[in-house]
């Protein structure tokens, strides 16, 4: 990657609207950034009725776990008029983005269970270790608001601790539509790989990129772009896909900005 005098453009691959939010925060820190979403969030049919039912019984739950900011947005879009977050119900979050989404919806900080800001990682294991493991889960109701697919580690762990866990699939993750504009954006990246850096916050975004309808030469150029990965599992996926330069980084704009200066130049 290039040094501070000529920082690479951070390609933010998160779905919208998070991609634009990250671009704005990175640009405010002096980092060139561009939204290039490699995932679409699709609302599930029938979800509205399910979320209304969940809100009517919210106070019965000890924990409502949100796996992403999109889960928060989908769930709170169905909030009945005048409904407030119950004082005795925890809102679970694994990372800063989901915490910020909950706070934006009016959930008080004392009701949010999450890893601390200085946690080594932001994932279900860290959430359990730092915020949930010390609580009594026997016969407690837990709702996990998630996509159609996802990791089941936290659900299994809570069940082992005695909780009664249900899942509410709020959305599906889909690949980009690969419009002409999206393909042109990939081609522009491929023309100058050293001037860019991927920011991956999901292994699915890597899978979608590798399945993009592009020529082999362009795919190779896209793999030569350095990668910042917000979790070790994502970094492993990037390396397995053939990306040569992969750096783990915590999912915080300031740390992404700092990584641009600290990272090595890409290998030829």
PDB file of C-alpha atoms in Angstrom:
ATOM      1  CA  UNK A   1       0.000   0.000   0.000  1.00  0.00           C
ATOM      2  CA  UNK A   2       1.075   3.574  -0.473  1.00  0.00           C
ATOM      3  CA  UNK A   3       2.330   5.825   2.283  1.00  0.00           C
ATOM      4  CA  UNK A   4       0.520   8.844   3.711  1.00  0.00           C
ATOM      5  CA  UNK A   5       1.680  11.100   0.868  1.00  0.00           C
ATOM      6  CA  UNK A   6      -0.369   9.028  -1.558  1.00  0.00           C
ATOM      7  CA  UNK A   7      -2.829   6.938   0.393  1.00  0.00           C
ATOM      8  CA  UNK A   8      -4.742   4.249  -1.493  1.00  0.00           C
ATOM      9  CA  UNK A   9      -8.474   4.544  -1.895  1.00  0.00           C
ATOM     10  CA  UNK A  10     -10.321   2.333   0.570  1.00  0.00           C
ATOM     11  CA  UNK A  11     -12.938   0.290  -1.277  1.00  0.00           C
ATOM     12  CA  UNK A  12     -15.741  -0.151   1.245  1.00  0.00           C
ATOM     13  CA  UNK A  13     -17.554  -3.369   0.357  1.00  0.00           C
ATOM     14  CA  UNK A  14     -20.257  -3.309   3.037  1.00  0.00           C
ATOM     15  CA  UNK A  15     -23.895  -3.228   1.903  1.00  0.00           C
ATOM     16  CA  UNK A  16     -25.711   0.074   1.775  1.00  0.00           C
ATOM     17  CA  UNK A  17     -26.367   2.234   3.720  1.00  0.00           C
ATOM     18  CA  UNK A  18     -23.356   1.191   5.831  1.00  0.00           C
ATOM     19  CA  UNK A  19     -20.975   1.602   2.882  1.00  0.00           C
ATOM     20  CA  UNK A  20     -21.737   5.310   2.490  1.00  0.00           C
ATOM     21  CA  UNK A  21     -21.544   5.821   6.253  1.00  0.00           C
ATOM     22  CA  UNK A  22     -18.077   4.262   6.356  1.00  0.00           C
ATOM     23  CA  UNK A  23     -16.926   6.305   3.362  1.00  0.00           C
ATOM     24  CA  UNK A  24     -17.954   9.509   5.124  1.00  0.00           C
ATOM     25  CA  UNK A  25     -16.162   8.551   8.340  1.00  0.00           C
ATOM     26  CA  UNK A  26     -12.975   7.530   6.534  1.00  0.00           C
ATOM     27  CA  UNK A  27     -12.938  10.692   4.450  1.00  0.00           C
ATOM     28  CA  UNK A  28     -13.337  12.738   7.625  1.00  0.00           C
ATOM     29  CA  UNK A  29     -10.119  11.090   8.834  1.00  0.00           C
ATOM     30  CA  UNK A  30      -8.283  12.036   5.647  1.00  0.00           C
ATOM     31  CA  UNK A  31      -8.502   8.628   3.958  1.00  0.00           C
ATOM     32  CA  UNK A  32      -9.670   8.451   0.333  1.00  0.00           C
ATOM     33  CA  UNK A  33     -12.642   6.086   0.250  1.00  0.00           C
ATOM     34  CA  UNK A  34     -15.210   4.812  -2.213  1.00  0.00           C
ATOM     35  CA  UNK A  35     -18.340   2.723  -1.728  1.00  0.00           C
ATOM     36  CA  UNK A  36     -18.177  -0.469  -3.760  1.00  0.00           C
ATOM     37  CA  UNK A  37     -20.772  -2.727  -2.098  1.00  0.00           C
ATOM     38  CA  UNK A  38     -20.267  -6.418  -2.748  1.00  0.00           C
ATOM     39  CA  UNK A  39     -23.436  -7.485  -0.964  1.00  0.00           C
ATOM     40  CA  UNK A  40     -27.100  -6.520  -1.166  1.00  0.00           C
ATOM     41  CA  UNK A  41     -29.530  -6.806   1.729  1.00  0.00           C
ATOM     42  CA  UNK A  42     -32.936  -8.142   0.657  1.00  0.00           C
ATOM     43  CA  UNK A  43     -35.917  -7.995   2.995  1.00  0.00           C
ATOM     44  CA  UNK A  44     -37.604 -11.342   3.561  1.00  0.00           C
ATOM     45  CA  UNK A  45     -41.232 -11.796   2.567  1.00  0.00           C
ATOM     46  CA  UNK A  46     -43.452 -12.089   5.630  1.00  0.00           C
ATOM     47  CA  UNK A  47     -40.915 -10.470   7.933  1.00  0.00           C
ATOM     48  CA  UNK A  48     -43.143  -7.509   8.840  1.00  0.00           C
ATOM     49  CA  UNK A  49     -45.733  -9.703  10.559  1.00  0.00           C
ATOM     50  CA  UNK A  50     -43.023 -11.640  12.376  1.00  0.00           C
ATOM     51  CA  UNK A  51     -41.333  -8.510  13.702  1.00  0.00           C
ATOM     52  CA  UNK A  52     -44.641  -7.051  14.912  1.00  0.00           C
ATOM     53  CA  UNK A  53     -45.251 -10.253  16.857  1.00  0.00           C
ATOM     54  CA  UNK A  54     -41.726 -10.097  18.295  1.00  0.00           C
ATOM     55  CA  UNK A  55     -42.210  -6.511  19.479  1.00  0.00           C
ATOM     56  CA  UNK A  56     -45.438  -7.487  21.251  1.00  0.00           C
ATOM     57  CA  UNK A  57     -43.493 -10.019  23.360  1.00  0.00           C
ATOM     58  CA  UNK A  58     -40.223  -8.146  23.649  1.00  0.00           C
ATOM     59  CA  UNK A  59     -40.362  -7.737  27.429  1.00  0.00           C
ATOM     60  CA  UNK A  60     -40.433 -11.522  27.880  1.00  0.00           C
ATOM     61  CA  UNK A  61     -36.930 -11.820  26.409  1.00  0.00           C
ATOM     62  CA  UNK A  62     -33.757 -11.570  28.443  1.00  0.00           C
ATOM     63  CA  UNK A  63     -31.766 -10.913  25.271  1.00  0.00           C
ATOM     64  CA  UNK A  64     -32.475  -9.857  21.697  1.00  0.00           C
ATOM     65  CA  UNK A  65     -29.305 -10.428  19.716  1.00  0.00           C
ATOM     66  CA  UNK A  66     -28.664  -8.362  16.569  1.00  0.00           C
ATOM     67  CA  UNK A  67     -26.033  -9.841  14.284  1.00  0.00           C
ATOM     68  CA  UNK A  68     -25.462  -6.671  12.225  1.00  0.00           C
ATOM     69  CA  UNK A  69     -26.591  -3.071  11.719  1.00  0.00           C
ATOM     70  CA  UNK A  70     -28.934  -4.345   8.997  1.00  0.00           C
ATOM     71  CA  UNK A  71     -30.633  -6.585  11.553  1.00  0.00           C
ATOM     72  CA  UNK A  72     -31.188  -3.536  13.749  1.00  0.00           C
ATOM     73  CA  UNK A  73     -32.602  -1.479  10.883  1.00  0.00           C
ATOM     74  CA  UNK A  74     -34.961  -4.240   9.790  1.00  0.00           C
ATOM     75  CA  UNK A  75     -36.221  -4.944  13.307  1.00  0.00           C
ATOM     76  CA  UNK A  76     -36.767  -1.326  14.297  1.00  0.00           C
ATOM     77  CA  UNK A  77     -38.482  -0.538  11.001  1.00  0.00           C
ATOM     78  CA  UNK A  78     -41.348  -2.636  12.348  1.00  0.00           C
ATOM     79  CA  UNK A  79     -41.461  -1.031  15.796  1.00  0.00           C
ATOM     80  CA  UNK A  80     -45.056  -0.177  16.790  1.00  0.00           C
ATOM     81  CA  UNK A  81     -45.719   3.510  17.326  1.00  0.00           C
ATOM     82  CA  UNK A  82     -44.808   4.542  20.861  1.00  0.00           C
ATOM     83  CA  UNK A  83     -42.992   1.293  21.696  1.00  0.00           C
ATOM     84  CA  UNK A  84     -39.852   1.633  23.812  1.00  0.00           C
ATOM     85  CA  UNK A  85     -37.091  -0.847  24.533  1.00  0.00           C
ATOM     86  CA  UNK A  86     -37.898  -2.803  27.728  1.00  0.00           C
ATOM     87  CA  UNK A  87     -35.631  -1.950  30.658  1.00  0.00           C
ATOM     88  CA  UNK A  88     -34.909  -5.602  31.510  1.00  0.00           C
ATOM     89  CA  UNK A  89     -34.219  -6.789  27.959  1.00  0.00           C
ATOM     90  CA  UNK A  90     -30.637  -6.754  26.732  1.00  0.00           C
ATOM     91  CA  UNK A  91     -29.850  -5.773  23.149  1.00  0.00           C
ATOM     92  CA  UNK A  92     -26.878  -7.835  22.009  1.00  0.00           C
ATOM     93  CA  UNK A  93     -24.265  -6.574  19.534  1.00  0.00           C
ATOM     94  CA  UNK A  94     -20.897  -7.925  18.455  1.00  0.00           C
ATOM     95  CA  UNK A  95     -19.304  -4.725  17.155  1.00  0.00           C
ATOM     96  CA  UNK A  96     -19.248  -0.928  17.000  1.00  0.00           C
ATOM     97  CA  UNK A  97     -21.458  -0.667  13.919  1.00  0.00           C
ATOM     98  CA  UNK A  98     -24.314  -2.576  15.511  1.00  0.00           C
ATOM     99  CA  UNK A  99     -23.891  -0.678  18.781  1.00  0.00           C
ATOM    100  CA  UNK A 100     -24.134   2.610  16.898  1.00  0.00           C
ATOM    101  CA  UNK A 101     -27.247   1.407  15.061  1.00  0.00           C
ATOM    102  CA  UNK A 102     -28.921   0.488  18.364  1.00  0.00           C
ATOM    103  CA  UNK A 103     -28.033   3.820  19.943  1.00  0.00           C
ATOM    104  CA  UNK A 104     -29.432   5.610  16.886  1.00  0.00           C
ATOM    105  CA  UNK A 105     -32.729   3.794  17.504  1.00  0.00           C
ATOM    106  CA  UNK A 106     -32.868   5.049  21.075  1.00  0.00           C
ATOM    107  CA  UNK A 107     -31.637   1.960  22.931  1.00  0.00           C
ATOM    108  CA  UNK A 108     -29.785   3.148  26.032  1.00  0.00           C
ATOM    109  CA  UNK A 109     -26.155   2.163  26.493  1.00  0.00           C
ATOM    110  CA  UNK A 110     -26.949   0.322  29.744  1.00  0.00           C
ATOM    111  CA  UNK A 111     -29.260  -2.025  27.824  1.00  0.00           C
ATOM    112  CA  UNK A 112     -26.637  -2.991  25.228  1.00  0.00           C
ATOM    113  CA  UNK A 113     -24.524  -6.106  25.775  1.00  0.00           C
ATOM    114  CA  UNK A 114     -21.378  -5.965  23.653  1.00  0.00           C
ATOM    115  CA  UNK A 115     -17.614  -6.490  23.769  1.00  0.00           C
ATOM    116  CA  UNK A 116     -15.709  -3.503  25.183  1.00  0.00           C
ATOM    117  CA  UNK A 117     -14.203  -0.945  22.815  1.00  0.00           C
ATOM    118  CA  UNK A 118     -10.710  -2.315  23.419  1.00  0.00           C
ATOM    119  CA  UNK A 119     -11.646  -5.958  22.802  1.00  0.00           C
ATOM    120  CA  UNK A 120      -9.188  -7.928  20.698  1.00  0.00           C
ATOM    121  CA  UNK A 121     -12.013  -9.013  18.397  1.00  0.00           C
ATOM    122  CA  UNK A 122     -15.658  -8.235  17.735  1.00  0.00           C
ATOM    123  CA  UNK A 123     -17.534 -11.491  17.267  1.00  0.00           C
ATOM    124  CA  UNK A 124     -19.939 -13.829  19.041  1.00  0.00           C
ATOM    125  CA  UNK A 125     -17.174 -15.426  21.092  1.00  0.00           C
ATOM    126  CA  UNK A 126     -16.003 -12.048  22.364  1.00  0.00           C
ATOM    127  CA  UNK A 127     -19.575 -10.987  23.175  1.00  0.00           C
ATOM    128  CA  UNK A 128     -20.135 -14.174  25.154  1.00  0.00           C
ATOM    129  CA  UNK A 129     -16.830 -13.931  26.999  1.00  0.00           C
ATOM    130  CA  UNK A 130     -17.105 -10.262  27.941  1.00  0.00           C
ATOM    131  CA  UNK A 131     -20.833  -9.651  28.427  1.00  0.00           C
ATOM    132  CA  UNK A 132     -22.965 -12.799  28.575  1.00  0.00           C
ATOM    133  CA  UNK A 133     -21.081 -15.716  30.123  1.00  0.00           C
ATOM    134  CA  UNK A 134     -21.532 -14.517  33.695  1.00  0.00           C
ATOM    135  CA  UNK A 135     -25.341 -14.308  33.501  1.00  0.00           C
ATOM    136  CA  UNK A 136     -27.860 -17.001  34.460  1.00  0.00           C
ATOM    137  CA  UNK A 137     -29.498 -18.236  31.259  1.00  0.00           C
ATOM    138  CA  UNK A 138     -31.621 -21.052  32.665  1.00  0.00           C
ATOM    139  CA  UNK A 139     -35.077 -20.881  31.017  1.00  0.00           C
ATOM    140  CA  UNK A 140     -34.400 -17.376  29.701  1.00  0.00           C
ATOM    141  CA  UNK A 141     -35.966 -16.355  26.385  1.00  0.00           C
ATOM    142  CA  UNK A 142     -33.532 -15.247  23.679  1.00  0.00           C
ATOM    143  CA  UNK A 143     -34.312 -13.935  20.201  1.00  0.00           C
ATOM    144  CA  UNK A 144     -31.587 -13.726  17.544  1.00  0.00           C
ATOM    145  CA  UNK A 145     -32.332 -11.298  14.702  1.00  0.00           C
ATOM    146  CA  UNK A 146     -30.188 -12.354  11.765  1.00  0.00           C
ATOM    147  CA  UNK A 147     -30.019 -13.042   8.052  1.00  0.00           C
ATOM    148  CA  UNK A 148     -31.251 -16.221   6.448  1.00  0.00           C
ATOM    149  CA  UNK A 149     -27.789 -17.710   6.895  1.00  0.00           C
ATOM    150  CA  UNK A 150     -25.225 -17.199   9.603  1.00  0.00           C
ATOM    151  CA  UNK A 151     -23.116 -18.748  12.309  1.00  0.00           C
ATOM    152  CA  UNK A 152     -24.968 -20.721  14.992  1.00  0.00           C
ATOM    153  CA  UNK A 153     -22.214 -20.627  17.620  1.00  0.00           C
ATOM    154  CA  UNK A 154     -23.919 -18.164  19.964  1.00  0.00           C
ATOM    155  CA  UNK A 155     -27.315 -19.858  19.698  1.00  0.00           C
ATOM    156  CA  UNK A 156     -25.748 -23.219  20.512  1.00  0.00           C
ATOM    157  CA  UNK A 157     -23.787 -21.757  23.416  1.00  0.00           C
ATOM    158  CA  UNK A 158     -26.860 -20.087  24.908  1.00  0.00           C
ATOM    159  CA  UNK A 159     -28.876 -23.296  24.590  1.00  0.00           C
ATOM    160  CA  UNK A 160     -26.125 -25.196  26.366  1.00  0.00           C
ATOM    161  CA  UNK A 161     -26.404 -22.613  29.160  1.00  0.00           C
ATOM    162  CA  UNK A 162     -30.139 -23.346  29.472  1.00  0.00           C
ATOM    163  CA  UNK A 163     -31.680 -20.561  27.384  1.00  0.00           C
ATOM    164  CA  UNK A 164     -34.634 -21.000  25.045  1.00  0.00           C
ATOM    165  CA  UNK A 165     -33.410 -19.543  21.779  1.00  0.00           C
ATOM    166  CA  UNK A 166     -35.391 -18.576  18.702  1.00  0.00           C
ATOM    167  CA  UNK A 167     -34.152 -16.983  15.488  1.00  0.00           C
ATOM    168  CA  UNK A 168     -35.885 -14.368  13.370  1.00  0.00           C
ATOM    169  CA  UNK A 169     -34.558 -14.142   9.805  1.00  0.00           C
ATOM    170  CA  UNK A 170     -34.878 -10.458   8.945  1.00  0.00           C
ATOM    171  CA  UNK A 171     -33.169 -10.395   5.574  1.00  0.00           C
ATOM    172  CA  UNK A 172     -31.225 -12.323   2.988  1.00  0.00           C
ATOM    173  CA  UNK A 173     -27.739 -11.500   1.756  1.00  0.00           C
ATOM    174  CA  UNK A 174     -27.423 -11.384  -2.015  1.00  0.00           C
ATOM    175  CA  UNK A 175     -24.621 -10.707  -4.468  1.00  0.00           C
ATOM    176  CA  UNK A 176     -24.573  -7.416  -6.379  1.00  0.00           C
ATOM    177  CA  UNK A 177     -26.837  -7.155  -9.403  1.00  0.00           C
ATOM    178  CA  UNK A 178     -23.674  -6.591 -11.474  1.00  0.00           C
ATOM    179  CA  UNK A 179     -25.091  -3.683 -13.406  1.00  0.00           C
ATOM    180  CA  UNK A 180     -23.005  -1.973 -16.072  1.00  0.00           C
ATOM    181  CA  UNK A 181     -21.999   0.646 -13.499  1.00  0.00           C
ATOM    182  CA  UNK A 182     -20.869  -2.001 -11.010  1.00  0.00           C
ATOM    183  CA  UNK A 183     -18.832  -3.848 -13.632  1.00  0.00           C
ATOM    184  CA  UNK A 184     -17.272  -0.539 -14.712  1.00  0.00           C
ATOM    185  CA  UNK A 185     -16.285   0.142 -11.103  1.00  0.00           C
ATOM    186  CA  UNK A 186     -14.494  -3.217 -10.916  1.00  0.00           C
ATOM    187  CA  UNK A 187     -12.735  -2.514 -14.204  1.00  0.00           C
ATOM    188  CA  UNK A 188     -11.514   0.845 -12.850  1.00  0.00           C
ATOM    189  CA  UNK A 189     -10.076  -0.893  -9.791  1.00  0.00           C
ATOM    190  CA  UNK A 190      -8.321  -3.434 -11.988  1.00  0.00           C
ATOM    191  CA  UNK A 191      -6.635  -0.745 -14.065  1.00  0.00           C
ATOM    192  CA  UNK A 192      -4.670   0.547 -11.047  1.00  0.00           C
ATOM    193  CA  UNK A 193      -4.638  -2.102  -8.282  1.00  0.00           C
ATOM    194  CA  UNK A 194      -1.844  -0.433  -6.296  1.00  0.00           C
ATOM    195  CA  UNK A 195      -3.980   2.693  -5.863  1.00  0.00           C
ATOM    196  CA  UNK A 196      -6.712   0.790  -4.016  1.00  0.00           C
ATOM    197  CA  UNK A 197      -7.226  -1.346  -0.932  1.00  0.00           C
ATOM    198  CA  UNK A 198     -10.181  -3.635  -0.250  1.00  0.00           C
ATOM    199  CA  UNK A 199     -11.931  -3.338   3.106  1.00  0.00           C
ATOM    200  CA  UNK A 200     -13.732  -6.627   3.709  1.00  0.00           C
ATOM    201  CA  UNK A 201     -16.125  -7.000   6.643  1.00  0.00           C
ATOM    202  CA  UNK A 202     -17.712 -10.234   5.398  1.00  0.00           C
ATOM    203  CA  UNK A 203     -16.357 -13.388   3.811  1.00  0.00           C
ATOM    204  CA  UNK A 204     -19.430 -13.399   1.587  1.00  0.00           C
ATOM    205  CA  UNK A 205     -18.263 -10.177  -0.031  1.00  0.00           C
ATOM    206  CA  UNK A 206     -15.058 -11.957  -1.037  1.00  0.00           C
ATOM    207  CA  UNK A 207     -17.066 -14.869  -2.429  1.00  0.00           C
ATOM    208  CA  UNK A 208     -19.249 -12.477  -4.410  1.00  0.00           C
ATOM    209  CA  UNK A 209     -16.211 -10.673  -5.817  1.00  0.00           C
ATOM    210  CA  UNK A 210     -14.604 -13.935  -6.910  1.00  0.00           C
ATOM    211  CA  UNK A 211     -17.873 -14.924  -8.631  1.00  0.00           C
ATOM    212  CA  UNK A 212     -18.240 -11.598 -10.449  1.00  0.00           C
ATOM    213  CA  UNK A 213     -18.828 -11.872 -14.227  1.00  0.00           C
ATOM    214  CA  UNK A 214     -15.411 -10.526 -15.277  1.00  0.00           C
ATOM    215  CA  UNK A 215     -12.563 -11.711 -17.488  1.00  0.00           C
ATOM    216  CA  UNK A 216      -9.787 -13.811 -15.871  1.00  0.00           C
ATOM    217  CA  UNK A 217      -7.245 -11.014 -16.332  1.00  0.00           C
ATOM    218  CA  UNK A 218      -9.435  -8.567 -14.427  1.00  0.00           C
ATOM    219  CA  UNK A 219     -10.102 -11.129 -11.697  1.00  0.00           C
ATOM    220  CA  UNK A 220      -6.337 -11.534 -11.266  1.00  0.00           C
ATOM    221  CA  UNK A 221      -5.908  -7.767 -11.059  1.00  0.00           C
ATOM    222  CA  UNK A 222      -8.646  -7.529  -8.419  1.00  0.00           C
ATOM    223  CA  UNK A 223      -6.834 -10.191  -6.356  1.00  0.00           C
ATOM    224  CA  UNK A 224      -3.643  -8.127  -6.485  1.00  0.00           C
ATOM    225  CA  UNK A 225      -5.325  -5.283  -4.581  1.00  0.00           C
ATOM    226  CA  UNK A 226      -4.234  -5.371  -0.904  1.00  0.00           C
ATOM    227  CA  UNK A 227      -6.869  -6.353   1.654  1.00  0.00           C
ATOM    228  CA  UNK A 228      -7.851  -5.076   5.074  1.00  0.00           C
ATOM    229  CA  UNK A 229     -10.002  -7.727   6.792  1.00  0.00           C
ATOM    230  CA  UNK A 230     -12.025  -6.952   9.913  1.00  0.00           C
ATOM    231  CA  UNK A 231     -11.845 -10.477  11.367  1.00  0.00           C
ATOM    232  CA  UNK A 232      -9.312 -13.341  11.246  1.00  0.00           C
ATOM    233  CA  UNK A 233     -11.874 -15.603   9.538  1.00  0.00           C
ATOM    234  CA  UNK A 234     -12.307 -13.011   6.799  1.00  0.00           C
ATOM    235  CA  UNK A 235      -8.533 -12.746   6.430  1.00  0.00           C
ATOM    236  CA  UNK A 236      -8.326 -16.530   6.018  1.00  0.00           C
ATOM    237  CA  UNK A 237     -10.999 -16.411   3.311  1.00  0.00           C
ATOM    238  CA  UNK A 238      -9.092 -13.688   1.462  1.00  0.00           C
ATOM    239  CA  UNK A 239      -5.839 -15.647   1.555  1.00  0.00           C
ATOM    240  CA  UNK A 240      -7.601 -18.798   0.386  1.00  0.00           C
ATOM    241  CA  UNK A 241      -9.074 -16.809  -2.529  1.00  0.00           C
ATOM    242  CA  UNK A 242      -5.577 -15.827  -3.640  1.00  0.00           C
ATOM    243  CA  UNK A 243      -5.145 -12.289  -2.329  1.00  0.00           C
ATOM    244  CA  UNK A 244      -1.413 -11.725  -1.836  1.00  0.00           C
ATOM    245  CA  UNK A 245      -1.437  -8.959   0.800  1.00  0.00           C
ATOM    246  CA  UNK A 246      -3.928  -9.416   3.647  1.00  0.00           C
ATOM    247  CA  UNK A 247      -3.902  -7.454   6.902  1.00  0.00           C
ATOM    248  CA  UNK A 248      -6.357  -7.978   9.781  1.00  0.00           C
ATOM    249  CA  UNK A 249      -7.743  -4.746  11.216  1.00  0.00           C
ATOM    250  CA  UNK A 250     -10.390  -4.034  13.821  1.00  0.00           C
ATOM    251  CA  UNK A 251     -13.676  -2.695  12.379  1.00  0.00           C
ATOM    252  CA  UNK A 252     -13.158   0.930  13.351  1.00  0.00           C
ATOM    253  CA  UNK A 253     -12.556   3.768  10.844  1.00  0.00           C
ATOM    254  CA  UNK A 254      -9.660   5.225  12.840  1.00  0.00           C
ATOM    255  CA  UNK A 255      -7.843   1.887  12.908  1.00  0.00           C
ATOM    256  CA  UNK A 256      -8.445   1.417   9.185  1.00  0.00           C
ATOM    257  CA  UNK A 257      -6.964   4.879   8.628  1.00  0.00           C
ATOM    258  CA  UNK A 258      -3.918   4.007  10.737  1.00  0.00           C
ATOM    259  CA  UNK A 259      -3.457   0.707   8.895  1.00  0.00           C
ATOM    260  CA  UNK A 260      -3.005   2.576   5.615  1.00  0.00           C
ATOM    261  CA  UNK A 261       0.208   4.096   6.951  1.00  0.00           C
ATOM    262  CA  UNK A 262       1.471   0.969   8.740  1.00  0.00           C
ATOM    263  CA  UNK A 263       0.935  -1.620   6.004  1.00  0.00           C
ATOM    264  CA  UNK A 264       3.593  -2.792   3.558  1.00  0.00           C
ATOM    265  CA  UNK A 265       3.740  -2.111  -0.145  1.00  0.00           C
ATOM    266  CA  UNK A 266       2.081  -4.869  -2.218  1.00  0.00           C
ATOM    267  CA  UNK A 267       4.414  -7.503  -3.592  1.00  0.00           C
ATOM    268  CA  UNK A 268       4.995  -7.568  -7.332  1.00  0.00           C
TER     269      UNK A 268
END
